[in-house]
């Protein structure tokens, strides 16, 4: 086979491998991201419950302050009732006392209701904290495995770059420029095999003369339709 063609095939394979590293790493990192997102979501849920508890506690404190006022007022009524004389005055005082007692009942009910809310939310937080701990442990485990996976990929990447550097330093500048010009638009399909007398870049059938040149492998042949570099399909690719 033509030496330049051989180099071009190898270079295009190395470039394909290089382009493949980023998606490979992204795929590995995605599992970790999903796990960390889950942990974050659980934490933000916890914060919502904590805000609800703070709110309920504030309302509870207000009700307790109100209750203290009412209880002082009720004590006052006992003193006042000894002083009032007329039936009208007694009736007015009784009415006021009744209202105060009703308000006391209401405040107590509110406090009980708020305490229940606080308890429920606290239970929810405890459950969430357990889930957060689980998610964190899971993320840690994933991180460990992906660290070694990424390390292996990085090692591979270093080797491929080294192989490419060596190859490029060995190649003719003219051939390299020719390749890079096609690669600009053809990307990873710059150098393609010919199968069943068709270019595997544009999938168009090539004429007999071009096909014969491809089979001979003496020259660098480009597709007459798209301009990609062509090579004869090798046995492994049939399998
Ligand atoms: Zn073509």
XYZ file of N, CA and C and ligand atoms in Angstrom:
718
model
N 0.842 -1.201 0.000
C 0.000 0.000 0.000
C 0.879 1.253 0.000
N 0.398 2.261 -0.654
C 1.073 3.561 -0.664
C 1.315 4.019 0.783
N 2.555 4.449 1.060
C 2.943 4.803 2.423
C 2.105 5.970 2.958
N 1.865 6.949 2.099
C 1.086 8.117 2.524
C -0.350 7.737 2.866
N -0.895 6.834 2.038
C -2.271 6.396 2.283
C -2.354 5.667 3.628
N -1.364 4.845 3.865
C -1.303 4.104 5.122
C -1.288 5.077 6.314
N -0.458 6.124 6.161
C -0.371 7.135 7.230
C -1.703 7.858 7.417
N -2.352 8.150 6.294
C -3.626 8.873 6.376
C -4.710 8.049 7.082
N -4.713 6.746 6.774
C -5.696 5.859 7.430
C -5.433 5.836 8.937
N -4.167 5.721 9.291
C -3.805 5.660 10.712
C -4.154 6.978 11.406
N -3.827 8.072 10.745
C -4.115 9.391 11.326
C -5.610 9.575 11.541
N -6.407 9.165 10.565
C -7.850 9.348 10.702
C -8.404 8.474 11.829
N -7.824 7.292 12.010
C -8.246 6.433 13.127
C -7.898 7.071 14.471
N -6.709 7.659 14.558
C -6.293 8.302 15.810
C -7.188 9.517 16.105
N -7.493 10.290 15.065
C -8.364 11.450 15.259
C -9.756 11.035 15.735
N -10.241 9.932 15.196
C -11.551 9.418 15.623
C -11.507 9.064 17.111
N -10.439 8.396 17.493
C -10.295 8.005 18.902
C -10.241 9.230 19.810
N -9.498 10.246 19.364
C -9.367 11.477 20.160
C -10.735 12.140 20.342
N -11.508 12.195 19.260
C -12.837 12.810 19.346
C -13.773 12.031 20.254
N -13.493 10.782 20.436
C -14.372 9.921 21.211
C -14.147 10.049 22.727
N -13.009 10.631 23.123
C -12.696 10.686 24.560
C -13.677 11.555 25.352
N -13.980 12.741 24.848
C -14.866 13.652 25.587
C -16.236 13.025 25.874
N -16.921 12.455 24.857
C -18.205 11.818 25.177
C -18.067 10.624 26.115
N -16.929 9.926 26.030
C -16.739 8.779 26.931
C -16.653 9.259 28.376
N -15.901 10.347 28.583
C -15.768 10.894 29.937
C -17.108 11.461 30.413
N -17.804 12.155 29.518
C -19.099 12.744 29.890
C -20.081 11.649 30.332
N -20.041 10.524 29.653
C -20.946 9.419 29.977
C -20.660 8.891 31.385
N -19.383 8.762 31.685
C -18.986 8.262 33.002
C -19.390 9.260 34.087
N -19.210 10.552 33.778
C -19.504 11.578 34.793
C -20.997 11.790 35.005
N -21.795 11.381 34.029
C -23.237 11.613 34.123
C -23.849 10.869 35.315
N -23.393 9.667 35.565
C -23.912 8.871 36.681
C -23.692 9.608 37.994
N -22.531 10.212 38.136
C -22.233 10.949 39.364
C -23.119 12.189 39.467
N -23.311 12.865 38.368
C -24.116 14.087 38.365
C -25.550 13.773 38.800
N -26.103 12.678 38.293
C -27.464 12.283 38.648
C -27.568 12.035 40.148
N -26.557 11.375 40.697
C -26.568 11.058 42.119
C -26.451 12.334 42.967
N -25.593 13.250 42.530
C -25.424 14.506 43.272
C -26.684 15.379 43.181
N -27.342 15.343 42.023
C -28.592 16.099 41.852
C -29.656 15.604 42.826
N -29.695 14.306 43.025
C -30.676 13.704 43.922
C -30.443 14.217 45.356
N -29.174 14.225 45.742
C -28.814 14.699 47.078
C -29.225 16.165 47.252
N -28.979 16.956 46.237
C -29.298 18.388 46.280
C -30.810 18.601 46.421
N -31.555 17.813 45.671
C -33.016 17.915 45.689
C -33.539 17.603 47.097
N -33.010 16.554 47.708
C -33.433 16.165 49.062
C -33.097 17.270 50.057
N -31.930 17.893 49.884
C -31.521 18.957 50.796
C -32.438 20.171 50.670
N -32.836 20.486 49.460
C -33.694 21.656 49.304
C -35.087 21.376 49.872
N -35.517 20.105 49.795
C -36.792 19.733 50.420
C -36.709 19.927 51.931
N -35.588 19.539 52.497
C -35.371 19.701 53.939
C -35.454 21.170 54.325
N -34.857 22.022 53.510
C -34.880 23.460 53.809
C -36.300 24.011 53.821
N -37.126 23.510 52.910
C -38.529 23.961 52.868
C -39.225 23.578 54.177
N -39.013 22.341 54.632
C -39.632 21.888 55.879
C -39.113 22.687 57.074
N -37.824 23.007 57.055
C -37.255 23.788 58.159
C -37.875 25.186 58.217
N -38.120 25.761 57.051
C -38.759 27.080 57.001
C -40.185 26.979 57.538
N -40.878 25.889 57.202
C -42.247 25.679 57.706
C -42.241 25.580 59.236
N -41.262 24.884 59.780
C -41.160 24.726 61.239
C -40.915 26.085 61.901
N -40.006 26.862 61.325
C -39.695 28.176 61.893
C -40.954 29.042 61.905
N -41.705 28.953 60.826
C -42.937 29.728 60.705
C -43.957 29.294 61.769
N -44.120 27.980 61.932
C -45.063 27.454 62.922
C -44.642 27.843 64.339
N -43.342 27.840 64.596
C -42.848 28.198 65.936
C -43.131 29.664 66.249
N -42.982 30.499 65.235
C -43.245 31.929 65.399
C -44.720 32.155 65.731
N -45.591 31.471 64.991
C -47.035 31.599 65.229
C -47.400 31.075 66.620
N -46.744 29.996 67.001
C -46.997 29.404 68.319
C -46.616 30.409 69.417
N -45.479 31.060 69.263
C -45.019 32.041 70.254
C -46.006 33.198 70.361
N -46.547 33.626 69.242
C -47.530 34.715 69.256
C -48.780 34.309 70.017
N -49.219 33.068 69.772
C -50.406 32.561 70.472
C -50.147 32.441 71.969
N -48.953 32.056 72.314
C -48.612 31.916 73.739
C -48.589 33.285 74.421
N -48.090 34.290 73.716
C -48.075 35.648 74.271
C -49.505 36.149 74.469
N -50.338 35.873 73.470
C -51.741 36.260 73.557
C -52.408 35.571 74.735
N -52.102 34.312 74.918
C -52.667 33.515 76.019
C -52.270 34.113 77.381
N -51.038 34.549 77.484
C -50.569 35.154 78.737
C -51.349 36.441 79.031
N -51.588 37.232 77.984
C -52.375 38.462 78.146
C -53.788 38.145 78.635
N -54.388 37.140 77.992
C -55.766 36.762 78.331
C -55.857 36.271 79.770
N -54.864 35.524 80.160
C -54.900 34.982 81.521
C -54.783 36.110 82.558
N -53.964 37.147 82.235
C -53.866 38.306 83.124
C -55.213 39.040 83.188
N -55.867 39.119 82.030
C -57.162 39.800 81.944
C -58.199 39.081 82.804
N -58.178 37.743 82.745
C -59.148 36.938 83.496
C -58.967 37.125 85.006
N -57.712 37.269 85.400
C -57.449 37.509 86.830
C -58.052 38.845 87.251
N -57.916 39.824 86.346
C -58.470 41.153 86.575
C -59.981 41.112 86.786
N -60.642 40.261 85.993
C -62.111 40.165 86.105
C -62.517 39.744 87.498
N -61.787 38.845 88.092
C -62.118 38.392 89.449
C -62.084 39.572 90.419
N -61.040 40.394 90.271
C -60.949 41.581 91.133
C -62.107 42.524 90.860
N -62.347 42.791 89.556
C -63.387 43.753 89.167
C -64.767 43.305 89.636
N -65.038 41.991 89.531
C -66.381 41.504 89.867
C -66.750 41.814 91.318
N -65.760 41.961 92.188
C -66.029 42.310 93.585
C -66.446 43.786 93.697
N -66.061 44.581 92.709
C -66.313 46.022 92.782
C -67.601 46.459 92.091
N -67.995 45.713 91.007
C -69.198 46.167 90.267
C -70.453 46.013 91.097
N -71.420 46.975 90.873
C -72.622 46.979 91.709
C -73.867 46.583 90.914
N -74.107 47.284 89.798
C -75.382 47.111 89.094
C -75.399 45.829 88.270
N -76.637 45.373 88.060
C -76.835 44.156 87.243
C -76.281 44.358 85.843
N -76.436 45.591 85.322
C -75.957 45.902 83.978
C -74.428 45.750 83.908
N -73.785 46.267 84.944
C -72.310 46.173 85.017
C -71.867 44.704 85.117
N -72.575 43.950 85.940
C -72.228 42.523 86.107
C -72.344 41.792 84.778
N -73.461 42.088 84.084
C -73.696 41.416 82.797
C -72.585 41.739 81.780
N -72.217 43.007 81.735
C -71.158 43.449 80.789
C -69.840 42.755 81.096
N -69.540 42.655 82.379
C -68.295 42.017 82.802
C -68.295 40.526 82.453
N -69.447 39.895 82.667
C -69.572 38.452 82.358
C -69.355 38.190 80.863
N -69.949 39.112 80.092
C -69.815 38.969 78.638
C -68.344 39.066 78.208
N -67.690 40.059 78.780
C -66.260 40.263 78.472
C -65.427 39.039 78.870
N -65.783 38.487 80.035
C -65.069 37.304 80.528
C -65.275 36.106 79.606
N -66.497 35.971 79.150
C -66.818 34.873 78.239
C -65.999 34.957 76.955
N -65.957 36.185 76.434
C -65.187 36.395 75.195
C -63.714 36.031 75.422
N -63.175 36.487 76.549
C -61.759 36.204 76.856
C -61.523 34.704 76.957
N -62.465 33.995 77.584
C -62.312 32.536 77.717
C -62.345 31.844 76.345
N -63.240 32.328 75.479
C -63.318 31.773 74.129
C -61.995 31.984 73.383
N -61.457 33.173 73.577
C -60.170 33.478 72.920
C -59.067 32.562 73.450
N -59.134 32.271 74.760
C -58.162 31.339 75.363
C -58.268 29.970 74.698
N -59.518 29.494 74.552
C -59.726 28.181 73.918
C -59.143 28.162 72.513
N -59.432 29.249 71.806
C -58.958 29.315 70.421
C -57.425 29.288 70.357
N -56.802 30.081 71.252
C -55.322 30.131 71.271
C -54.740 28.756 71.611
N -55.357 28.077 72.566
C -54.873 26.729 72.926
C -54.997 25.744 71.782
N -56.133 25.842 71.074
C -56.322 24.948 69.916
C -55.268 25.232 68.849
N -55.018 26.509 68.632
C -54.013 26.901 67.642
C -52.636 26.349 68.022
N -52.302 26.491 69.308
C -50.993 25.997 69.767
C -50.880 24.487 69.539
N -51.953 23.763 69.860
C -51.942 22.305 69.672
C -51.776 21.969 68.192
N -52.506 22.720 67.342
C -52.438 22.461 65.899
C -51.014 22.713 65.371
N -50.427 23.837 65.839
C -49.071 24.184 65.369
C -48.036 23.174 65.857
N -48.231 22.698 67.093
C -47.290 21.692 67.620
C -47.320 20.420 66.787
N -48.536 20.065 66.341
C -48.682 18.881 65.503
C -47.921 19.076 64.184
N -48.092 20.260 63.605
C -47.390 20.561 62.340
C -45.884 20.441 62.530
N -45.388 21.043 63.642
C -43.942 21.010 63.908
C -43.454 19.565 64.017
N -44.237 18.749 64.716
C -43.834 17.354 64.906
C -43.790 16.607 63.570
N -44.844 16.802 62.781
C -44.903 16.126 61.468
C -43.730 16.523 60.580
N -43.452 17.829 60.546
C -42.361 18.311 59.678
C -41.010 17.789 60.182
N -40.896 17.721 61.523
C -39.631 17.210 62.060
C -39.432 15.741 61.683
N -40.527 14.977 61.709
C -40.442 13.569 61.293
C -40.034 13.470 59.828
N -40.631 14.353 59.018
C -40.284 14.339 57.585
C -38.811 14.649 57.392
N -38.309 15.615 58.159
C -36.890 15.979 58.047
C -35.999 14.795 58.430
N -36.382 14.103 59.487
C -35.576 12.933 59.901
C -35.516 11.902 58.774
N -36.680 11.662 58.154
C -36.721 10.695 57.050
C -35.846 11.170 55.893
N -35.930 12.467 55.605
C -35.126 13.024 54.511
C -33.632 12.913 54.812
N -33.282 13.164 56.075
C -31.862 13.099 56.433
C -31.293 11.704 56.217
N -32.134 10.718 56.481
C -31.695 9.335 56.229
C -31.433 9.130 54.735
N -32.378 9.642 53.930
C -32.234 9.510 52.473
C -31.004 10.276 51.976
N -30.758 11.445 52.575
C -29.587 12.249 52.166
C -28.302 11.475 52.445
N -28.255 10.847 53.620
C -27.063 10.070 53.977
C -26.853 8.928 52.974
N -27.961 8.294 52.593
C -27.876 7.196 51.606
C -27.360 7.719 50.268
N -27.951 8.850 49.833
C -27.559 9.426 48.536
C -26.084 9.833 48.546
N -25.637 10.386 49.673
C -24.239 10.822 49.774
C -23.299 9.617 49.693
N -23.692 8.533 50.373
C -22.867 7.321 50.348
C -22.799 6.761 48.931
N -23.956 6.807 48.255
C -24.038 6.303 46.870
C -23.136 7.140 45.960
N -23.216 8.469 46.112
C -22.403 9.379 45.286
C -20.912 9.115 45.511
N -20.566 8.878 46.769
C -19.162 8.626 47.115
C -18.659 7.358 46.419
N -19.537 6.346 46.430
C -19.193 5.067 45.816
C -18.999 5.250 44.298
N -19.948 5.962 43.690
C -19.853 6.208 42.238
C -18.579 6.969 41.930
N -18.279 7.955 42.790
C -17.108 8.804 42.557
C -15.829 7.961 42.528
N -15.770 7.035 43.461
C -14.583 6.167 43.525
C -14.407 5.378 42.226
N -15.508 4.775 41.759
C -15.374 3.952 40.545
C -15.092 4.824 39.326
N -15.747 6.007 39.246
C -15.503 6.799 38.041
C -14.108 7.410 38.058
N -13.587 7.692 39.233
C -12.218 8.227 39.290
C -11.243 7.288 38.599
N -11.402 5.985 38.894
C -10.466 5.039 38.279
C -10.763 4.885 36.789
N -12.067 4.955 36.430
C -12.428 4.859 35.004
C -11.851 6.044 34.228
N -12.019 7.240 34.812
C -11.526 8.444 34.125
C -10.005 8.406 34.015
N -9.379 7.937 35.064
C -7.918 7.823 35.041
C -7.458 6.919 33.897
N -8.187 5.806 33.723
C -7.842 4.863 32.651
C -8.029 5.527 31.285
N -9.131 6.275 31.154
C -9.399 6.958 29.873
C -8.313 8.003 29.604
N -7.936 8.751 30.659
C -6.894 9.781 30.490
C -5.561 9.159 30.051
N -5.294 8.005 30.626
C -4.057 7.291 30.281
C -4.077 6.913 28.802
N -5.217 6.399 28.381
C -5.414 6.006 26.993
C -5.265 7.224 26.082
N -5.863 8.319 26.530
C -5.817 9.551 25.741
C -4.378 10.021 25.536
N -3.609 9.958 26.613
C -2.196 10.361 26.531
C -1.469 9.536 25.471
N -1.727 8.213 25.482
C -1.061 7.318 24.534
C -1.460 7.622 23.096
N -2.768 7.916 22.906
C -3.230 8.201 21.547
C -2.611 9.505 21.042
N -2.544 10.519 21.923
C -1.924 11.790 21.525
C -0.447 11.591 21.171
N 0.200 10.750 21.943
C 1.614 10.488 21.706
C 1.790 9.808 20.346
N 0.932 8.818 20.079
C 0.991 8.106 18.801
C 0.740 9.074 17.650
N -0.217 9.999 17.865
C -0.532 10.962 16.802
C 0.671 11.899 16.565
N 1.255 12.388 17.653
C 2.421 13.273 17.519
C 3.534 12.610 16.726
N 3.770 11.348 17.062
C 4.835 10.601 16.378
C 4.533 10.451 14.894
N 3.274 10.109 14.620
C 2.866 9.901 13.228
C 2.974 11.209 12.438
N 2.435 12.296 13.030
C 2.419 13.589 12.336
C 3.846 14.069 12.046
N 4.745 13.849 12.990
C 6.126 14.310 12.790
C 6.808 13.543 11.648
N 6.219 12.389 11.355
C 6.774 11.529 10.316
C 6.146 11.793 8.948
N 5.042 12.563 8.947
C 4.282 12.746 7.698
C 4.752 13.950 6.897
N 4.472 13.902 5.607
C 4.834 15.039 4.756
C 3.863 16.180 5.039
N 4.414 17.368 5.034
C 3.608 18.545 5.354
C 2.461 18.703 4.346
N 2.756 18.393 3.116
C 1.779 18.558 2.041
C 0.578 17.616 2.250
N 0.880 16.360 2.562
C -0.175 15.354 2.777
C -1.026 15.748 3.984
N -0.349 16.227 5.005
C -1.036 16.606 6.234
C -2.004 17.768 5.988
N -1.542 18.760 5.237
C -2.384 19.912 4.915
C -3.594 19.470 4.083
N -3.345 18.570 3.162
C -4.397 18.017 2.311
C -5.475 17.344 3.189
N -5.015 16.544 4.123
C -5.920 15.835 5.044
C -6.722 16.822 5.897
N -6.005 17.798 6.445
C -6.665 18.750 7.354
C -7.716 19.585 6.630
N -7.467 19.886 5.376
C -8.404 20.680 4.587
C -9.723 19.905 4.417
N -9.617 18.597 4.150
C -10.837 17.774 3.997
C -11.511 17.587 5.358
N -10.681 17.393 6.374
C -11.218 17.126 7.713
C -12.071 18.291 8.238
N -11.750 19.488 7.780
C -12.503 20.677 8.206
C -14.000 20.519 7.971
N -14.355 19.930 6.834
C -15.788 19.752 6.568
C -16.250 18.308 6.747
N -15.329 17.336 6.577
C -15.743 15.928 6.619
C -15.585 15.309 8.017
N -14.866 16.004 8.902
C -14.686 15.509 10.273
C -14.100 14.111 10.300
N -14.766 13.234 11.062
C -14.247 11.879 11.230
C -14.469 10.975 10.022
N -15.069 11.501 8.968
C -15.212 10.670 7.761
C -14.328 11.225 6.639
N -13.138 11.712 7.024
C -12.207 12.256 6.027
C -11.606 11.142 5.171
N -11.263 10.030 5.835
C -10.698 8.875 5.130
C -11.703 7.739 5.281
N -12.270 7.294 4.169
C -13.348 6.299 4.263
C -13.071 5.087 3.375
N -13.609 3.927 3.776
C -13.425 2.740 2.942
C -14.390 2.761 1.750
N -14.051 1.966 0.756
C -14.955 1.761 -0.377
C -15.542 0.372 -0.197
N -16.861 0.299 -0.160
C -17.509 -1.011 -0.028
C -18.504 -1.150 -1.167
N -18.499 -2.298 -1.790
C -19.385 -2.579 -2.928
C -19.316 -1.459 -3.960
N -18.092 -1.014 -4.212
C -17.793 0.054 -5.173
C -18.516 1.376 -4.842
N -18.786 1.589 -3.546
C -19.409 2.861 -3.142
C -18.537 3.550 -2.096
N -18.483 4.889 -2.148
C -17.750 5.679 -1.156
C -18.529 5.622 0.153
N -17.858 5.274 1.267
C -18.570 5.189 2.540
C -18.617 6.519 3.281
N -18.356 7.601 2.535
C -18.547 8.940 3.096
C -19.837 9.513 2.560
N -20.024 9.466 1.241
C -21.239 10.028 0.633
C -22.186 8.941 0.126
N -21.708 7.689 0.175
C -22.498 6.515 -0.219
C -22.892 6.499 -1.699
N -22.114 7.224 -2.522
C -22.382 7.206 -3.956
C -21.463 6.165 -4.600
N -21.950 5.581 -5.686
C -21.160 4.602 -6.423
C -20.043 5.330 -7.175
N -18.851 4.732 -7.130
C -17.747 5.378 -7.855
C -17.501 4.652 -9.191
N -16.959 5.388 -10.150
C -16.776 4.791 -11.483
C -15.675 3.720 -11.473
N -15.668 2.918 -12.520
C -14.744 1.785 -12.601
C -13.280 2.209 -12.535
N -12.952 3.312 -13.182
C -11.568 3.768 -13.234
C -11.066 4.134 -11.827
N -11.884 4.908 -11.119
C -11.519 5.297 -9.748
C -11.441 4.054 -8.864
N -12.408 3.175 -9.030
C -12.447 1.958 -8.216
C -11.177 1.135 -8.410
N -10.750 1.028 -9.686
C -9.526 0.275 -9.990
C -8.321 0.886 -9.272
N -8.246 2.223 -9.253
C -7.138 2.899 -8.557
C -7.196 2.626 -7.066
N -8.402 2.623 -6.522
C -8.549 2.360 -5.080
C -8.041 0.967 -4.761
N -8.410 0.000 -5.594
C -8.016 -1.384 -5.351
C -6.503 -1.569 -5.457
N -5.884 -0.795 -6.346
C -4.438 -0.898 -6.547
C -3.668 -0.381 -5.333
N -4.200 0.614 -4.687
C -3.607 1.219 -3.482
C -2.228 1.824 -3.722
N -1.994 2.273 -4.934
C -0.694 2.862 -5.262
C -0.683 4.368 -5.029
N -1.867 4.946 -5.080
C -1.986 6.397 -5.006
C -3.012 6.801 -3.960
N -2.993 8.096 -3.658
C -4.063 8.610 -2.809
C -5.199 8.991 -3.748
N -6.348 8.327 -3.564
C -7.493 8.554 -4.452
C -8.608 9.228 -3.657
N -9.235 10.231 -4.259
C -10.369 10.869 -3.585
C -11.654 10.530 -4.321
N -12.756 10.611 -3.584
C -14.061 10.309 -4.166
C -14.404 11.387 -5.201
N -14.814 10.997 -6.401
C -15.156 11.995 -7.423
C -16.406 12.801 -7.071
N -17.220 12.273 -6.147
C -18.461 12.969 -5.785
C -18.273 13.939 -4.611
N -17.575 13.467 -3.565
C -17.501 14.296 -2.359
C -16.075 14.768 -2.037
N -15.077 14.095 -2.564
C -13.705 14.548 -2.315
C -13.027 13.914 -1.107
N -13.698 12.975 -0.452
C -13.053 12.296 0.688
C -11.965 11.344 0.176
N -11.009 11.035 1.081
C -9.927 10.124 0.708
C -10.450 8.684 0.817
N -10.187 7.890 -0.208
C -10.736 6.528 -0.249
C -9.656 5.475 -0.034
N -10.056 4.380 0.576
C -9.142 3.227 0.659
C -9.932 1.937 0.492
N -9.212 0.882 0.131
C -9.843 -0.413 -0.103
C -10.284 -1.006 1.229
N -11.505 -1.471 1.253
C -12.036 -2.077 2.469
C -11.158 -3.253 2.891
N -10.783 -3.279 4.189
C -9.925 -4.382 4.628
C -10.790 -5.488 5.230
N -10.208 -6.691 5.288
C -10.956 -7.887 5.692
C -11.730 -7.704 7.014
N -11.066 -7.083 8.019
C -11.684 -6.963 9.349
C -13.014 -6.208 9.276
N -13.062 -5.256 8.374
C -14.269 -4.437 8.311
C -15.465 -5.200 7.777
N -15.175 -6.281 7.026
C -16.280 -7.099 6.521
C -16.926 -7.888 7.673
N -16.112 -8.225 8.642
C -16.591 -9.064 9.752
C -17.501 -8.339 10.729
Zn -17.850 10.252 -1.584
